[in-house]
């Protein structure tokens, strides 16, 4: 198999690339049936989930209604049996706004609920383009956060701290909501987020080889599916360009070193600190975009991520 690998890749990144490329290459998504791809990814995630014992966590699906259009949003709730319920984290999965689900990230969120001994809610927002174009995914996520804030006494207590987390496009949604609901949130955790609707970053130009997954043609595919009116939403999708960074919730940003989006994380962390926002940045060496949804494959990278989030929770 012809794969051009980068010498900086970690061993688990190299192994993942080699094995996954036997099934599909990144650009295959351009001509694939999105519904079929989603179904196959969900089925694979469910099978992997059978390898993990989450008997110590109460896992339950529930419905939250979108306050704008009445859509019923599926939300997966993770409550460790011995949790003190002092924190609730609302999580938004990645997948370029087109892919991903509460199933693809179920192991990820389950592990984080266990590690932090806290409540996590994983949001099944509508995906582009067939289930709804932007801003529908963002509005679904925001509705769940607002519902969580209103119901935190029922889920935890009046003293429960509420935060948000997301990876990739989910991190983009989280960073936007952190600005809009900053007076109601206690923390934000952004995993290799896109914070600027632009490719004018050094890392975007450096990490274009197929082994880095988020190749330019895939980014273009996600963008075309996201909205038919990019000029209308470019400002909203670019929180790094927002004029007001005051009083944002404290932030943890975790990036993959070999990721076209790594400079987004570095620049956003810099802007937060320049505006006197408490922010922490961790960069995982040798790791690629997408590792976060594969905790059973990227064991070392995910364990480092877990520990960073655990340590961050001590600061909340």
Short mmCIF file of C-alpha atoms in Angstrom, two decimals:
data_model
loop_
_atom_site.label_atom_id
_atom_site.label_comp_id
_atom_site.label_asym_id
_atom_site.label_seq_id
_atom_site.Cartn_x
_atom_site.Cartn_y
_atom_site.Cartn_z
CA UNK A 1 0.00 0.00 0.00
CA UNK A 2 1.36 3.39 -1.06
CA UNK A 3 1.24 5.68 2.00
CA UNK A 4 3.57 8.60 2.55
CA UNK A 5 4.12 8.71 6.30
CA UNK A 6 5.71 11.54 8.23
CA UNK A 7 8.69 10.71 10.44
CA UNK A 8 7.17 12.73 13.31
CA UNK A 9 4.16 10.43 13.64
CA UNK A 10 3.84 8.52 16.89
CA UNK A 11 3.79 4.74 16.70
CA UNK A 12 0.06 4.55 17.43
CA UNK A 13 -0.64 7.24 14.79
CA UNK A 14 1.37 5.30 12.21
CA UNK A 15 -0.37 2.04 13.04
CA UNK A 16 -3.81 3.66 12.89
CA UNK A 17 -3.10 5.21 9.50
CA UNK A 18 -1.82 1.95 8.02
CA UNK A 19 -4.77 -0.08 9.28
CA UNK A 20 -7.49 2.45 8.52
CA UNK A 21 -6.23 3.07 4.99
CA UNK A 22 -6.93 -0.59 4.25
CA UNK A 23 -10.60 0.29 4.67
CA UNK A 24 -10.81 3.82 3.26
CA UNK A 25 -8.66 6.83 2.43
CA UNK A 26 -9.58 10.33 3.64
CA UNK A 27 -10.74 11.60 0.24
CA UNK A 28 -13.09 8.62 -0.22
CA UNK A 29 -15.66 10.61 1.75
CA UNK A 30 -16.01 12.94 -1.26
CA UNK A 31 -17.92 10.35 -3.24
CA UNK A 32 -19.47 8.34 -0.41
CA UNK A 33 -23.08 8.11 0.73
CA UNK A 34 -23.02 10.12 3.98
CA UNK A 35 -25.93 8.22 5.51
CA UNK A 36 -24.19 4.90 4.84
CA UNK A 37 -20.88 6.18 6.23
CA UNK A 38 -22.64 7.37 9.39
CA UNK A 39 -24.36 4.01 9.83
CA UNK A 40 -21.12 2.08 9.37
CA UNK A 41 -19.24 4.33 11.79
CA UNK A 42 -21.99 3.94 14.37
CA UNK A 43 -21.98 0.15 13.98
CA UNK A 44 -18.20 0.02 14.34
CA UNK A 45 -18.35 2.20 17.46
CA UNK A 46 -21.06 0.04 19.01
CA UNK A 47 -18.96 -3.09 18.42
CA UNK A 48 -15.92 -1.43 19.99
CA UNK A 49 -18.10 -0.38 22.91
CA UNK A 50 -18.70 -4.02 23.73
CA UNK A 51 -15.02 -4.28 24.67
CA UNK A 52 -15.47 -1.71 27.45
CA UNK A 53 -17.19 -2.19 30.80
CA UNK A 54 -19.13 0.87 31.86
CA UNK A 55 -21.17 -0.84 34.58
CA UNK A 56 -20.04 1.82 37.04
CA UNK A 57 -21.75 4.54 34.97
CA UNK A 58 -25.46 5.12 34.49
CA UNK A 59 -25.80 5.70 30.74
CA UNK A 60 -29.17 6.78 29.40
CA UNK A 61 -30.51 8.48 26.27
CA UNK A 62 -32.96 11.33 26.68
CA UNK A 63 -34.57 14.03 24.54
CA UNK A 64 -34.14 17.80 24.74
CA UNK A 65 -36.35 20.01 22.56
CA UNK A 66 -34.75 22.71 20.41
CA UNK A 67 -36.32 25.93 21.62
CA UNK A 68 -36.23 27.47 18.13
CA UNK A 69 -38.00 24.87 15.98
CA UNK A 70 -39.22 22.12 18.33
CA UNK A 71 -36.82 19.47 17.00
CA UNK A 72 -36.23 16.63 19.48
CA UNK A 73 -32.49 16.34 20.13
CA UNK A 74 -31.14 13.03 21.37
CA UNK A 75 -28.74 13.42 24.29
CA UNK A 76 -26.77 10.63 25.95
CA UNK A 77 -26.35 11.13 29.68
CA UNK A 78 -23.35 9.66 31.57
CA UNK A 79 -23.54 9.70 35.38
CA UNK A 80 -20.89 7.75 37.36
CA UNK A 81 -22.50 5.81 40.21
CA UNK A 82 -20.43 7.58 42.85
CA UNK A 83 -20.40 11.05 41.27
CA UNK A 84 -20.88 14.02 43.59
CA UNK A 85 -22.57 15.75 40.63
CA UNK A 86 -20.55 18.91 41.21
CA UNK A 87 -19.89 19.37 37.47
CA UNK A 88 -21.87 18.85 34.28
CA UNK A 89 -20.10 18.96 30.92
CA UNK A 90 -22.14 19.25 27.71
CA UNK A 91 -20.22 17.60 24.87
CA UNK A 92 -20.43 18.21 21.09
CA UNK A 93 -18.87 15.58 18.82
CA UNK A 94 -16.66 16.32 15.85
CA UNK A 95 -17.03 15.15 12.26
CA UNK A 96 -16.95 18.23 10.07
CA UNK A 97 -20.62 18.96 10.91
CA UNK A 98 -21.42 16.02 8.58
CA UNK A 99 -20.31 12.92 10.48
CA UNK A 100 -20.04 11.73 14.07
CA UNK A 101 -22.74 10.96 16.61
CA UNK A 102 -23.33 10.12 20.25
CA UNK A 103 -22.34 6.54 19.25
CA UNK A 104 -18.97 7.39 17.65
CA UNK A 105 -17.95 9.30 20.77
CA UNK A 106 -19.67 7.15 23.39
CA UNK A 107 -16.49 5.44 24.62
CA UNK A 108 -14.69 8.79 24.68
CA UNK A 109 -17.35 10.47 26.80
CA UNK A 110 -17.77 7.42 29.01
CA UNK A 111 -14.06 7.37 29.81
CA UNK A 112 -14.08 11.10 30.59
CA UNK A 113 -17.13 10.77 32.85
CA UNK A 114 -15.33 8.02 34.74
CA UNK A 115 -11.98 9.85 34.93
CA UNK A 116 -13.53 13.09 36.16
CA UNK A 117 -16.25 11.37 38.22
CA UNK A 118 -18.73 13.86 36.84
CA UNK A 119 -21.83 14.12 34.65
CA UNK A 120 -21.38 14.38 30.87
CA UNK A 121 -24.12 14.97 28.29
CA UNK A 122 -23.33 14.04 24.66
CA UNK A 123 -25.43 15.90 22.08
CA UNK A 124 -26.71 14.33 18.86
CA UNK A 125 -27.11 17.56 16.92
CA UNK A 126 -28.42 17.58 13.35
CA UNK A 127 -25.71 17.10 10.73
CA UNK A 128 -25.14 18.85 7.43
CA UNK A 129 -26.32 18.91 4.75
CA UNK A 130 -29.29 16.53 4.84
CA UNK A 131 -30.43 16.96 8.46
CA UNK A 132 -29.97 20.72 8.40
CA UNK A 133 -27.36 23.22 7.30
CA UNK A 134 -25.69 25.78 9.52
CA UNK A 135 -26.76 27.28 11.90
CA UNK A 136 -29.00 24.30 12.80
CA UNK A 137 -26.20 22.16 14.38
CA UNK A 138 -25.10 25.10 16.51
CA UNK A 139 -28.70 25.92 17.54
CA UNK A 140 -29.29 22.30 18.62
CA UNK A 141 -26.17 22.41 20.79
CA UNK A 142 -27.00 25.79 22.28
CA UNK A 143 -30.51 24.58 23.14
CA UNK A 144 -29.08 21.64 25.09
CA UNK A 145 -26.69 23.92 27.00
CA UNK A 146 -29.53 26.30 27.88
CA UNK A 147 -31.70 23.35 28.94
CA UNK A 148 -28.86 22.04 31.13
CA UNK A 149 -28.46 25.43 32.81
CA UNK A 150 -32.20 25.59 33.52
CA UNK A 151 -32.25 22.03 34.87
CA UNK A 152 -28.94 21.85 36.70
CA UNK A 153 -30.68 21.56 40.07
CA UNK A 154 -32.46 18.40 38.88
CA UNK A 155 -29.30 16.94 37.34
CA UNK A 156 -26.97 18.01 40.14
CA UNK A 157 -27.55 20.93 42.49
CA UNK A 158 -27.71 24.72 42.46
CA UNK A 159 -23.96 24.71 43.16
CA UNK A 160 -23.17 22.44 40.19
CA UNK A 161 -20.68 23.99 37.75
CA UNK A 162 -21.53 23.75 34.07
CA UNK A 163 -19.10 23.62 31.17
CA UNK A 164 -18.91 22.66 27.53
CA UNK A 165 -16.54 20.52 25.49
CA UNK A 166 -16.15 19.54 21.86
CA UNK A 167 -13.66 18.14 19.40
CA UNK A 168 -12.94 19.61 15.96
CA UNK A 169 -16.23 21.02 14.61
CA UNK A 170 -17.72 20.29 18.03
CA UNK A 171 -14.93 22.38 19.52
CA UNK A 172 -15.85 25.15 17.12
CA UNK A 173 -19.44 25.05 18.36
CA UNK A 174 -18.23 25.02 21.97
CA UNK A 175 -15.99 28.04 21.44
CA UNK A 176 -18.89 29.99 19.93
CA UNK A 177 -21.33 29.08 22.72
CA UNK A 178 -18.68 29.96 25.32
CA UNK A 179 -18.82 33.54 24.02
CA UNK A 180 -22.59 33.73 23.81
CA UNK A 181 -23.34 32.16 27.21
CA UNK A 182 -20.17 33.21 29.01
CA UNK A 183 -22.07 34.66 31.97
CA UNK A 184 -23.68 31.25 32.60
CA UNK A 185 -20.75 28.85 32.03
CA UNK A 186 -17.87 27.92 34.32
CA UNK A 187 -15.44 26.31 31.86
CA UNK A 188 -14.78 25.22 28.29
CA UNK A 189 -12.67 22.35 26.93
CA UNK A 190 -11.71 22.59 23.27
CA UNK A 191 -10.14 19.60 21.52
CA UNK A 192 -8.31 20.61 18.30
CA UNK A 193 -11.02 23.19 17.53
CA UNK A 194 -11.50 25.18 14.35
CA UNK A 195 -11.85 28.77 15.58
CA UNK A 196 -11.46 30.67 12.32
CA UNK A 197 -13.34 30.09 9.06
CA UNK A 198 -10.08 30.46 7.16
CA UNK A 199 -7.18 28.29 5.96
CA UNK A 200 -4.65 31.12 6.25
CA UNK A 201 -2.54 29.34 8.87
CA UNK A 202 0.93 27.85 8.57
CA UNK A 203 -0.19 24.46 9.88
CA UNK A 204 -2.98 24.27 7.28
CA UNK A 205 -0.36 24.63 4.57
CA UNK A 206 2.17 22.30 6.23
CA UNK A 207 -0.01 19.29 7.05
CA UNK A 208 -1.59 18.57 3.67
CA UNK A 209 -0.37 15.00 3.14
CA UNK A 210 -2.93 12.22 3.21
CA UNK A 211 -1.52 10.77 6.43
CA UNK A 212 -2.73 13.85 8.31
CA UNK A 213 -6.35 13.00 7.36
CA UNK A 214 -7.81 16.51 7.30
CA UNK A 215 -6.58 17.12 3.76
CA UNK A 216 -7.67 20.29 1.88
CA UNK A 217 -10.22 18.54 -0.33
CA UNK A 218 -11.93 17.04 2.74
CA UNK A 219 -12.04 20.46 4.41
CA UNK A 220 -13.60 21.87 1.25
CA UNK A 221 -16.16 19.04 1.24
CA UNK A 222 -17.15 19.76 4.84
CA UNK A 223 -17.40 23.49 4.09
CA UNK A 224 -19.68 22.97 1.06
CA UNK A 225 -21.96 20.73 3.11
CA UNK A 226 -21.98 23.12 6.05
CA UNK A 227 -23.68 26.04 4.30
CA UNK A 228 -24.62 27.36 0.89
CA UNK A 229 -23.97 30.88 2.22
CA UNK A 230 -20.44 30.87 3.72
CA UNK A 231 -20.14 34.66 3.54
CA UNK A 232 -23.25 34.97 5.70
CA UNK A 233 -21.81 32.88 8.54
CA UNK A 234 -18.05 33.41 8.28
CA UNK A 235 -18.00 35.89 11.16
CA UNK A 236 -20.12 33.71 13.45
CA UNK A 237 -17.94 30.68 12.68
CA UNK A 238 -14.76 32.58 13.56
CA UNK A 239 -14.77 33.19 17.33
CA UNK A 240 -11.08 34.13 17.30
CA UNK A 241 -12.15 37.29 15.45
CA UNK A 242 -14.87 38.27 17.94
CA UNK A 243 -14.28 41.77 19.32
CA UNK A 244 -15.10 41.00 22.96
CA UNK A 245 -13.07 38.42 24.90
CA UNK A 246 -13.94 39.71 28.35
CA UNK A 247 -15.17 37.42 31.14
CA UNK A 248 -14.99 34.20 29.11
CA UNK A 249 -15.02 30.96 31.11
CA UNK A 250 -11.64 29.44 31.89
CA UNK A 251 -10.41 27.26 29.06
CA UNK A 252 -8.43 24.10 28.36
CA UNK A 253 -7.31 23.60 24.76
CA UNK A 254 -5.83 20.27 23.66
CA UNK A 255 -4.28 20.02 20.21
CA UNK A 256 -2.63 17.36 18.07
CA UNK A 257 0.87 18.32 16.96
CA UNK A 258 0.48 17.05 13.37
CA UNK A 259 -2.88 18.63 12.63
CA UNK A 260 -3.77 21.31 10.06
CA UNK A 261 -5.74 22.96 12.88
CA UNK A 262 -2.95 23.05 15.47
CA UNK A 263 -2.24 26.73 14.83
CA UNK A 264 -5.90 27.52 15.58
CA UNK A 265 -5.35 26.16 19.09
CA UNK A 266 -2.08 28.03 19.58
CA UNK A 267 -3.47 31.33 18.34
CA UNK A 268 -6.72 31.03 20.29
CA UNK A 269 -4.86 30.24 23.51
CA UNK A 270 -2.67 33.30 22.89
CA UNK A 271 -5.68 35.55 22.37
CA UNK A 272 -7.38 34.26 25.51
CA UNK A 273 -4.32 34.90 27.65
CA UNK A 274 -3.79 38.33 26.09
CA UNK A 275 -7.32 39.14 27.24
CA UNK A 276 -6.61 37.91 30.78
CA UNK A 277 -8.69 34.74 30.42
CA UNK A 278 -7.37 31.73 32.34
CA UNK A 279 -6.32 29.34 29.59
CA UNK A 280 -4.23 26.17 29.37
CA UNK A 281 -2.81 24.61 26.21
CA UNK A 282 -1.61 21.05 25.73
CA UNK A 283 -0.16 19.74 22.46
CA UNK A 284 0.15 15.97 21.94
CA UNK A 285 3.38 15.07 20.16
CA UNK A 286 3.17 12.87 17.08
CA UNK A 287 -0.62 12.81 17.15
CA UNK A 288 -3.06 13.50 14.32
CA UNK A 289 -6.50 15.03 13.97
CA UNK A 290 -9.28 12.63 14.91
CA UNK A 291 -7.51 10.71 17.68
CA UNK A 292 -10.01 11.86 20.33
CA UNK A 293 -12.86 9.65 19.07
CA UNK A 294 -10.60 6.56 19.06
CA UNK A 295 -9.57 6.07 22.71
CA UNK A 296 -9.07 2.32 22.30
CA UNK A 297 -6.64 2.90 19.42
CA UNK A 298 -4.82 6.07 20.52
CA UNK A 299 -4.39 4.82 24.06
CA UNK A 300 -1.36 6.92 24.97
CA UNK A 301 -2.70 10.13 23.44
CA UNK A 302 -6.10 9.64 25.02
CA UNK A 303 -4.65 8.88 28.45
CA UNK A 304 -2.67 12.12 28.23
CA UNK A 305 -5.88 13.92 27.26
CA UNK A 306 -7.79 12.38 30.15
CA UNK A 307 -5.12 13.47 32.58
CA UNK A 308 -5.09 17.04 31.28
CA UNK A 309 -8.86 17.25 31.65
CA UNK A 310 -8.68 15.69 35.13
CA UNK A 311 -6.05 18.22 36.19
CA UNK A 312 -8.07 21.07 34.66
CA UNK A 313 -11.14 20.03 36.66
CA UNK A 314 -9.15 20.61 39.86
CA UNK A 315 -8.88 24.27 38.82
CA UNK A 316 -12.60 24.75 38.29
#
